[in-house]
Structure formats: structure tokens, C-alpha cells
Short mmCIF file of C-alpha atoms in Angstrom, two decimals:
data_model
loop_
_atom_site.label_atom_id
_atom_site.label_comp_id
_atom_site.label_asym_id
_atom_site.label_seq_id
_atom_site.Cartn_x
_atom_site.Cartn_y
_atom_site.Cartn_z
CA MET P 1 109.65 100.50 96.70
CA GLY P 2 109.79 99.29 101.07
CA THR P 3 111.57 100.59 103.55
CA GLN P 4 115.02 101.17 103.53
CA ILE P 5 116.53 98.67 106.72
CA PRO P 6 119.65 98.79 107.53
CA PRO P 7 121.64 96.02 106.68
CA SER P 8 124.20 95.73 109.34
CA THR P 9 122.11 93.91 111.76
CA ALA P 10 120.76 90.69 108.70
CA ARG P 11 123.20 88.22 109.74
CA GLU P 12 123.55 89.69 114.00
CA PRO P 13 120.80 88.79 116.79
CA ILE P 14 118.88 92.33 118.11
CA ARG P 15 118.26 93.04 121.10
CA CYS P 16 114.98 95.16 121.32
CA LYS P 17 111.72 96.07 123.52
CA ALA P 18 109.74 93.72 124.31
CA ALA P 19 106.36 92.48 126.02
CA VAL P 20 106.50 89.19 128.67
CA CYS P 21 104.16 87.35 129.93
CA ARG P 22 106.29 85.25 132.84
CA GLU P 23 103.01 85.16 134.89
CA ALA P 24 99.67 83.55 133.71
CA GLY P 25 97.28 86.45 134.04
CA ALA P 26 99.70 89.12 134.99
CA PRO P 27 100.94 91.92 134.18
CA LEU P 28 103.51 91.83 130.97
CA VAL P 29 107.01 93.05 131.64
CA MET P 30 107.93 95.12 128.95
CA GLU P 31 111.67 94.23 128.66
CA GLU P 32 114.61 93.70 126.55
CA VAL P 33 115.31 90.73 124.70
CA MET P 34 117.18 88.98 122.13
CA VAL P 35 115.41 87.94 118.69
CA ALA P 36 118.15 86.00 116.49
CA PRO P 37 118.65 85.90 113.07
CA PRO P 38 116.11 83.86 110.44
CA ARG P 39 117.21 80.75 109.80
CA ALA P 40 116.36 79.51 106.19
CA HIS P 41 111.99 79.56 105.07
CA GLU P 42 112.50 82.05 107.86
CA ALA P 43 112.16 86.53 108.16
CA ARG P 44 112.62 88.52 110.44
CA ILE P 45 110.45 91.48 110.82
CA ARG P 46 109.88 94.63 112.31
CA ILE P 47 106.57 95.58 113.53
CA VAL P 48 104.81 99.14 113.29
CA CYS P 49 101.88 98.35 114.68
CA THR P 50 100.09 95.38 116.51
CA SER P 51 96.65 95.03 117.52
CA LEU P 52 94.98 93.19 120.68
CA CYS P 53 92.46 90.25 120.39
CA GLN P 54 90.47 87.68 122.19
CA SER P 55 92.43 84.48 121.61
CA ASP P 56 96.01 86.87 123.61
CA ILE P 57 93.65 87.37 126.39
CA ASN P 58 92.48 83.94 126.76
CA LEU P 59 95.91 82.23 125.98
CA TRP P 60 97.32 84.97 128.53
CA LYS P 61 95.21 83.91 131.57
CA ARG P 62 96.02 80.02 131.24
CA LYS P 63 97.73 77.69 132.98
CA ASP P 64 98.28 74.42 131.74
CA PHE P 65 99.48 73.74 127.96
CA PRO P 66 99.15 75.21 125.42
CA GLY P 67 99.20 78.49 128.02
CA ILE P 68 103.10 78.64 128.99
CA THR P 69 105.59 81.44 129.84
CA PRO P 70 107.53 82.70 129.61
CA ARG P 71 106.08 84.02 125.61
CA ILE P 72 105.83 86.92 123.51
CA LEU P 73 101.89 86.64 123.09
CA GLY P 74 99.65 88.89 120.01
CA HIS P 75 99.27 87.69 116.67
CA GLU P 76 97.94 90.69 114.68
CA ALA P 77 100.68 92.88 113.14
CA ILE P 78 101.93 94.80 110.07
CA GLY P 79 105.88 95.13 109.43
CA ILE P 80 108.71 95.19 107.51
CA VAL P 81 111.51 92.57 107.01
CA GLU P 82 114.45 93.63 107.84
CA SER P 83 116.54 90.11 106.80
CA VAL P 84 115.66 87.05 105.18
CA GLY P 85 116.74 83.42 106.37
CA ALA P 86 118.26 81.06 103.20
CA GLU P 87 115.82 80.00 100.50
CA VAL P 88 113.66 82.17 100.58
CA THR P 89 112.85 83.77 97.31
CA GLU P 90 109.08 85.18 98.58
CA PHE P 91 110.25 87.91 100.80
CA SER P 92 113.15 90.50 100.52
CA GLU P 93 115.05 93.17 103.09
CA GLY P 94 112.03 96.38 102.67
CA ASP P 95 108.90 94.60 102.51
CA THR P 96 106.15 95.20 103.80
CA VAL P 97 104.34 92.38 105.32
CA ILE P 98 101.43 90.64 107.58
CA PRO P 99 101.75 88.41 109.40
CA VAL P 100 99.14 85.77 109.99
CA PHE P 101 98.43 82.47 112.70
CA LEU P 102 97.47 80.52 109.66
CA SER P 103 100.44 79.07 107.22
CA ASP P 104 99.84 78.97 104.06
CA CYS P 105 102.54 77.22 102.30
CA GLY P 106 101.59 77.13 98.26
CA GLU P 107 102.43 73.60 98.21
CA CYS P 108 100.13 71.06 100.05
CA SER P 109 96.77 69.68 99.09
CA GLY P 110 95.29 71.86 100.87
CA CYS P 111 97.19 75.44 99.95
CA ARG P 112 96.95 73.68 96.10
CA SER P 113 92.14 73.56 96.82
CA LYS P 114 90.40 75.51 96.11
CA LYS P 115 88.18 74.32 98.95
CA SER P 116 90.37 74.76 102.17
CA ASN P 117 93.05 77.23 103.10
CA LEU P 118 94.08 73.89 106.29
CA CYS P 119 97.89 73.61 105.08
CA SER P 120 98.53 70.13 105.77
CA LYS P 121 102.48 71.13 106.02
CA PHE P 122 102.04 73.25 109.03
CA PRO P 123 99.40 72.49 110.16
CA PHE P 124 97.59 74.27 112.80
CA LYS P 125 98.48 74.77 116.25
CA VAL P 126 98.90 76.81 119.20
CA SER P 127 103.09 75.56 119.45
CA PRO P 128 105.53 77.96 122.14
CA TRP P 129 108.33 77.64 119.26
CA MET P 130 108.64 77.81 115.29
CA PRO P 131 106.75 75.18 112.44
CA ARG P 132 109.71 74.32 110.94
CA ASP P 133 112.18 72.77 113.82
CA ASP P 134 110.33 73.31 117.21
CA THR P 135 112.84 75.46 118.00
CA SER P 136 112.62 79.60 119.79
CA ARG P 137 114.41 82.56 118.58
CA PHE P 138 113.92 84.85 121.68
CA THR P 139 116.16 84.64 124.45
CA ASP P 140 116.60 87.65 127.04
CA LEU P 141 119.36 88.92 128.57
CA ASP P 142 120.65 85.94 130.36
CA GLY P 143 120.03 83.69 127.29
CA ASN P 144 117.22 82.20 128.44
CA THR P 145 113.97 80.35 126.46
CA ILE P 146 111.26 82.44 125.57
CA TYR P 147 108.33 80.91 123.62
CA HIS P 148 106.99 82.05 120.43
CA PHE P 149 102.30 82.70 119.76
CA LEU P 150 100.83 81.70 117.55
CA SER P 151 104.01 81.76 115.01
CA VAL P 152 103.77 85.01 115.12
CA SER P 153 104.89 86.62 118.59
CA SER P 154 104.02 90.58 117.59
CA PHE P 155 104.50 91.93 120.85
CA SER P 156 107.37 93.01 120.09
CA GLU P 157 110.04 95.18 118.50
CA TYR P 158 110.91 92.83 116.22
CA THR P 159 110.13 89.39 115.28
CA VAL P 160 110.95 86.23 113.43
CA VAL P 161 108.16 84.53 111.28
CA ASP P 162 108.10 80.89 108.57
CA VAL P 163 107.32 82.84 105.01
CA ALA P 164 104.01 80.69 105.58
CA HIS P 165 102.83 82.53 107.87
CA LEU P 166 104.17 85.81 105.95
CA THR P 167 102.02 87.84 103.31
CA LYS P 168 103.07 90.92 100.94
CA ILE P 169 101.19 93.50 101.01
CA ASP P 170 101.22 96.66 98.15
CA PRO P 171 101.66 99.66 100.79
CA ASP P 172 100.19 102.29 99.32
CA GLY P 173 96.97 103.50 99.78
CA ILE P 174 96.60 101.62 102.66
CA GLN P 175 96.33 102.70 106.53
CA MET P 176 99.21 101.21 109.19
CA SER P 177 96.97 100.63 112.50
CA SER P 178 93.61 99.43 110.55
CA ALA P 179 96.11 97.15 108.01
CA CYS P 180 96.97 95.20 110.63
CA LEU P 181 93.31 93.54 111.44
CA LEU P 182 94.16 91.71 108.33
CA SER P 183 95.53 89.64 110.57
CA CYS P 184 93.35 87.31 112.07
CA GLY P 185 90.01 88.92 113.47
CA VAL P 186 88.70 90.79 110.45
CA SER P 187 89.39 88.56 108.06
CA THR P 188 88.28 85.86 109.42
CA GLY P 189 84.98 87.36 110.70
CA VAL P 190 84.07 88.67 106.80
CA GLY P 191 85.93 85.70 105.42
CA ALA P 192 83.28 83.69 107.00
CA ALA P 193 80.18 85.11 105.32
CA TRP P 194 82.21 85.94 102.16
CA ARG P 195 83.59 82.34 102.23
CA THR P 196 82.40 79.75 104.82
CA ALA P 197 78.98 80.79 104.14
CA ASP P 198 78.54 83.07 100.81
CA VAL P 199 75.82 85.53 102.36
CA GLU P 200 73.77 85.97 100.06
CA GLU P 201 71.77 89.04 99.35
CA GLY P 202 68.37 89.36 100.54
CA SER P 203 69.25 86.76 102.42
CA THR P 204 68.71 87.08 106.61
CA VAL P 205 72.09 86.83 109.70
CA ALA P 206 72.45 86.11 112.34
CA ILE P 207 74.90 86.38 114.83
CA PHE P 208 76.69 85.21 118.16
CA GLY P 209 78.42 87.48 119.64
CA LEU P 210 79.25 91.28 118.55
CA GLY P 211 82.96 91.17 119.93
CA SER P 212 85.53 92.32 116.64
CA VAL P 213 85.09 89.40 115.14
CA GLY P 214 80.94 89.40 115.26
CA LEU P 215 81.06 92.34 113.71
CA ALA P 216 82.89 91.20 110.57
CA VAL P 217 80.86 89.16 110.11
CA ALA P 218 78.08 91.48 110.28
CA GLU P 219 80.32 94.31 107.83
CA GLY P 220 80.87 90.62 105.20
CA ALA P 221 76.81 90.26 105.51
CA ARG P 222 76.11 94.14 105.05
CA ILE P 223 77.96 94.59 101.95
CA ARG P 224 76.97 91.41 100.49
CA GLY P 225 73.31 92.72 100.75
CA ALA P 226 71.59 90.41 103.02
CA ALA P 227 68.73 91.89 104.49
CA ARG P 228 68.06 91.12 107.98
CA ILE P 229 71.09 90.42 110.47
CA ILE P 230 70.31 89.80 114.01
CA GLY P 231 73.14 90.18 116.47
CA VAL P 232 72.53 88.55 119.76
CA ASP P 233 74.47 89.17 122.84
CA MET P 234 74.26 90.24 126.40
CA LYS P 235 75.63 93.28 126.33
CA PRO P 236 72.64 96.52 125.22
CA GLU P 237 75.07 98.74 124.45
CA LYS P 238 76.69 96.49 121.21
CA PHE P 239 73.41 97.02 119.42
CA GLU P 240 74.66 100.50 118.75
CA ILE P 241 78.19 99.57 118.11
CA GLY P 242 76.28 97.26 116.04
CA LYS P 243 74.29 99.15 113.39
CA LYS P 244 77.71 100.74 112.31
CA PHE P 245 78.39 97.81 110.70
CA GLY P 246 75.57 96.55 109.36
CA ILE P 247 73.54 95.22 112.86
CA THR P 248 69.22 95.95 111.71
CA GLU P 249 67.95 94.26 114.96
CA PHE P 250 69.17 92.74 118.34
CA VAL P 251 68.59 90.13 120.48
CA ASN P 252 69.00 89.80 124.47
CA PRO P 253 69.02 86.46 125.69
CA ALA P 254 68.50 87.40 129.24
CA ASP P 255 65.62 89.48 127.73
CA CYS P 256 63.77 85.87 126.17
CA GLY P 257 62.04 85.17 129.23
CA ASP P 258 61.55 81.39 129.69
CA LYS P 259 61.66 80.61 125.56
CA PRO P 260 65.19 79.26 124.65
CA LEU P 261 67.23 82.09 121.94
CA SER P 262 66.95 79.86 118.95
CA GLN P 263 62.79 80.21 119.80
CA VAL P 264 62.98 83.17 119.44
CA ILE P 265 65.04 84.44 116.75
CA ASN P 266 63.01 81.27 114.50
CA GLU P 267 59.62 83.05 116.01
CA MET P 268 61.25 86.73 114.59
CA THR P 269 62.71 85.11 110.99
CA GLU P 270 59.42 82.57 110.38
CA GLY P 271 61.30 79.42 111.15
CA GLY P 272 65.29 80.16 111.26
CA ALA P 273 67.85 82.23 109.77
CA ASP P 274 69.59 81.61 106.60
CA TYR P 275 73.68 81.63 107.90
CA CYS P 276 74.21 81.67 111.54
CA PHE P 277 77.64 82.42 113.17
CA GLU P 278 78.59 81.02 116.72
CA CYS P 279 81.17 83.79 117.22
CA VAL P 280 81.84 83.52 121.53
CA GLY P 281 83.46 79.61 121.26
CA LEU P 282 80.45 78.07 123.98
CA PRO P 283 79.37 74.97 123.25
CA SER P 284 75.51 76.09 123.78
CA LEU P 285 75.55 78.41 121.95
CA MET P 286 76.67 76.71 118.24
CA GLU P 287 74.08 74.49 119.47
CA GLU P 288 71.59 77.84 119.78
CA ALA P 289 72.87 78.24 116.58
CA TYR P 290 72.09 75.23 115.27
CA ALA P 291 68.77 75.49 116.18
CA CYS P 292 67.66 78.65 114.67
CA CYS P 293 69.10 77.83 111.15
CA GLN P 294 66.76 77.59 108.84
CA LYS P 295 65.79 73.97 107.92
CA GLY P 296 66.43 72.27 104.72
CA TRP P 297 68.83 75.05 103.64
CA GLY P 298 70.22 77.33 106.67
CA LYS P 299 74.06 76.95 107.33
CA THR P 300 75.49 77.28 110.51
CA VAL P 301 79.47 78.35 110.76
CA VAL P 302 81.27 77.88 114.74
CA LEU P 303 84.66 80.91 114.30
CA GLY P 304 84.31 80.72 118.63
CA VAL P 305 87.34 78.92 120.25
CA ALA P 306 85.85 76.21 122.28
CA ARG P 307 87.90 75.52 125.88
CA PRO P 308 89.87 72.20 124.67
CA MET P 309 87.54 68.99 124.88
CA SER P 310 84.91 70.84 124.90
CA GLU P 311 81.31 68.91 122.51
CA MET P 312 78.87 70.29 121.16
CA LYS P 313 75.97 67.53 121.88
CA LEU P 314 73.01 67.57 119.23
CA GLN P 315 70.39 64.81 118.23
CA CYS P 316 71.47 62.50 115.67
CA PHE P 317 68.03 62.08 114.54
CA ASP P 318 67.48 65.77 113.86
CA VAL P 319 70.61 66.20 112.06
CA LEU P 320 69.26 63.59 109.27
CA ARG P 321 65.88 65.25 109.18
CA SER P 322 67.13 69.31 108.94
CA GLY P 323 69.24 68.94 106.59
CA LYS P 324 71.20 71.91 107.38
CA ILE P 325 75.35 72.15 107.70
CA LEU P 326 77.43 72.63 110.75
CA THR P 327 80.68 73.88 109.71
CA GLY P 328 84.01 75.31 111.16
CA SER P 329 85.55 77.89 110.06
CA LEU P 330 89.77 78.72 110.45
CA PHE P 331 90.35 82.27 108.99
CA GLY P 332 87.04 82.24 108.20
CA GLY P 333 87.67 80.62 105.05
CA LEU P 334 90.13 82.39 103.34
CA LYS P 335 94.08 81.64 102.07
CA PRO P 336 96.37 84.36 103.34
CA LYS P 337 98.67 85.09 100.83
CA SER P 338 96.07 86.01 97.75
CA ASP P 339 92.92 86.83 99.22
CA ILE P 340 94.81 89.11 102.09
CA PRO P 341 94.82 92.34 99.17
CA ILE P 342 91.50 91.52 97.73
CA LEU P 343 90.55 92.57 101.51
CA LEU P 344 93.27 95.71 100.87
CA LYS P 345 91.47 96.38 98.13
CA HIS P 346 88.38 96.39 99.70
CA SER P 347 89.73 98.74 101.79
CA ILE P 348 91.01 101.28 99.82
CA ASP P 349 88.07 101.12 97.93
CA LYS P 350 85.72 102.65 100.58
CA ASP P 351 83.71 99.12 100.40
CA LEU P 352 85.34 97.22 103.74
CA GLN P 353 85.24 99.74 105.74
CA LEU P 354 88.39 98.62 108.63
CA ASP P 355 88.89 101.85 110.35
CA LYS P 356 85.47 100.88 112.11
CA PHE P 357 87.18 98.59 114.29
CA VAL P 358 90.02 100.51 115.67
CA THR P 359 88.67 102.06 118.69
CA HIS P 360 91.96 102.72 120.62
CA GLU P 361 95.33 103.86 119.89
CA LEU P 362 98.39 103.79 121.92
CA ASP P 363 101.85 103.23 122.34
CA PHE P 364 103.93 99.82 122.60
CA LYS P 365 104.11 100.47 125.88
CA GLU P 366 101.09 100.84 127.31
CA ILE P 367 100.22 97.37 126.39
CA ASN P 368 98.87 96.72 129.65
CA THR P 369 96.31 98.99 129.08
CA ALA P 370 94.97 98.03 126.13
CA PHE P 371 94.50 94.83 128.10
CA ASP P 372 92.09 96.60 130.06
CA LEU P 373 90.65 98.16 127.85
CA LEU P 374 89.80 94.65 125.87
CA ILE P 375 89.37 92.50 128.79
CA GLU P 376 86.95 95.71 130.03
CA GLY P 377 84.82 95.52 127.06
CA LYS P 378 85.63 98.71 126.44
CA SER P 379 87.79 98.06 123.22
CA LEU P 380 87.07 96.46 119.45
CA ARG P 381 90.76 97.11 118.80
CA CYS P 382 93.55 98.61 120.52
CA VAL P 383 95.93 99.32 117.98
CA MET P 384 99.75 99.51 119.36
CA TRP P 385 102.57 101.94 117.66
CA MET P 386 106.38 100.44 118.05
CA ASP P 387 107.66 103.83 117.40
CA ARG P 388 106.41 107.14 117.13
#
């Protein structure tokens, strides 16, 4: 049985607290907002807890589009369905759900294919609107529009999410504070190791950037039985942290002297790693990752989000003769509705240790402290509880 919610609010706007970004880079403003009832193919969700991701920081800083204000950020969360709109059959009031920035409509060619997780009906974009009608479900108390973020907007006690962006889960045996991480970062990293790269037992893995996504890649590679997992980061303290997730060796680019980073790793691995993962979003680092991937069979997976219009530079003849694979990976190649329950099962069985990623737990009202912790590099994932 799901958590029961009184039906009195089901078709009425809800007044609740939200952390609103009203100015790029400025502290979020905790204020009351109005959340409209769900329309067709939508559900209104009571957020139980939410966490902070680097993507929230990146868009919070941006003054140009897709940065836009006022906006409710947040896209890693877990919650309870408060009400559903017309034509919703997959969810009902009281269901426990995980919202995901990547859609999974189940109907288009991309969603039906076993080869892709990219929905063509609702393709990924950083839109300020709901995906079906380009409107908002948020207003301030004066009736002014507040914009959405990544189809989730979880920095609000209530939010409205399209059913294509919702995954229903069984709440038995799970910790809400760790399960919410499957909305984005952990699923992206573990999925990239399991689904996109298909890391093999005994292989060598190199991970560029040891934030939460990079460490999730390490966790996925560890579970898969990789023999060597090389972590690359500018912060030496990340090595001790990384050991908990399976990192076996560490390279600080500042310690490479006159040698390119790729040369150092190629020498360490006698020709290159079997799998390389770029988790920062720097084109130069993507190029280095590709350069230290094993010729003939190596695979480089790009997970980092670079600035719009950024470009990588590769020599065409090198691409031809090296036989390497270079690929991107959104949400780790996972299909949210079918793969998130599988990851949760691994968590319940203690194979996937989600709790290691949660370094801080705060009240929702302390959200600006959570921003400070992540910006200062003092947290991996900071989970905020809406009501505790």
C-alpha cells in the first residue's frame, strides 16, 4: 500500500514552500508558491527528499539561456503521488515515485528499442516548461510565472511531473535519502559502466573527474569486477574518498610534469585503459580520455556536460587507424522505468552501496548551505528533507 494523501486538494492549487532562484548565482529564496493541479498525462508529487547535483549549480550560475529566472531548480528526488491528471493509468495517489530528467514514454522507437534510452517523443532539452504544452505549473503569490527545470523542479514541497518522467517504485526496504540519488547522478555513473561501456571483469578503467558521477562509475566498475580503476582528479583527497568506491590508483594531472596526462596513463596501462570515462565536461579532458584509451577495442564514454557550442578536436586519421569507440551517455544509457527498480534491488541486496554517496543530510530550509558545501567540494551528495 502506498502512502495515503487526503483527496481534498486533488483538483485545487496547492500553496507550499519552494526555494526559488530569482537571480543567477544568488542565494535561493525560500518563499511560498502556488502549484497548479496536474493536467492530462501529469501527476502532482509531494517531494519527500531531494538532493543537489552539479547540474543544478551550473544552471543556477548561468545568466544566459538556458539559464532563466525565476526558476525552481532540483532534479534528484523521491516523492509520493498526491494527485493525477486525466488519462493517467500508470500511477495513482499514494504511489512512491522517482522523477527523472530523461523521459521514458514507452511508445516511440527509441523507448521501444533495446539499443537506446533516448526518447524521440519527448527529447531531452533544458526547457523552462512542461514537456507537452510548454506551460508552467508554478506561480508566485502574485500570479507571476515561475519556470521549471529539467521536467522535475524538486526544490519545492510539491511539483508537477509528466508521467513520461516518473518511475514507480516499491518503497519496502529502501532508504528514501539514498534512493533519491537514482534520479540522476548515481544512475548515470553506474549505468555508464554497466550499460554503455559494459565493463568486463578483469579490465582496466580510467575515470576523469571524481565527483559523484565519477565515483558512481567506479562503483559500477567495482561491482563488475574491474581489476584496475584509475581515478584522475586535481584534488589529492579524492583518492582516499575514491578507495571506498573501488578506485585502486590515482593520478593528479598537476603531478605529471611535462608529460601529457594521456601519456602517463598509457605508460601505467601499457598502451591505454580498456574503458575511459570523462565526468567533468571539459573538451580538452575528453580528448585526453580518448587518447589514453586502448587501441583496437578501447571505449571512451563522455558523461560530463560541456558548455553549449563547445567542440572536441580529434585527428581524422587517428580515429580511422585507432579502432577506438567514442560515445556519449545520457543517464548512463538506462531506461528509467525498467532500470531504476533493478538498481534499487541491487541496493537492497547491498551490492550497490548508495549510502556511501550521502555525505550530508539537511532540512530543506538549509538549501543554501547545501549549495555552499557542494561548491566548496565538501560534499558528494547532500540530501534535503522536506519535513523532518
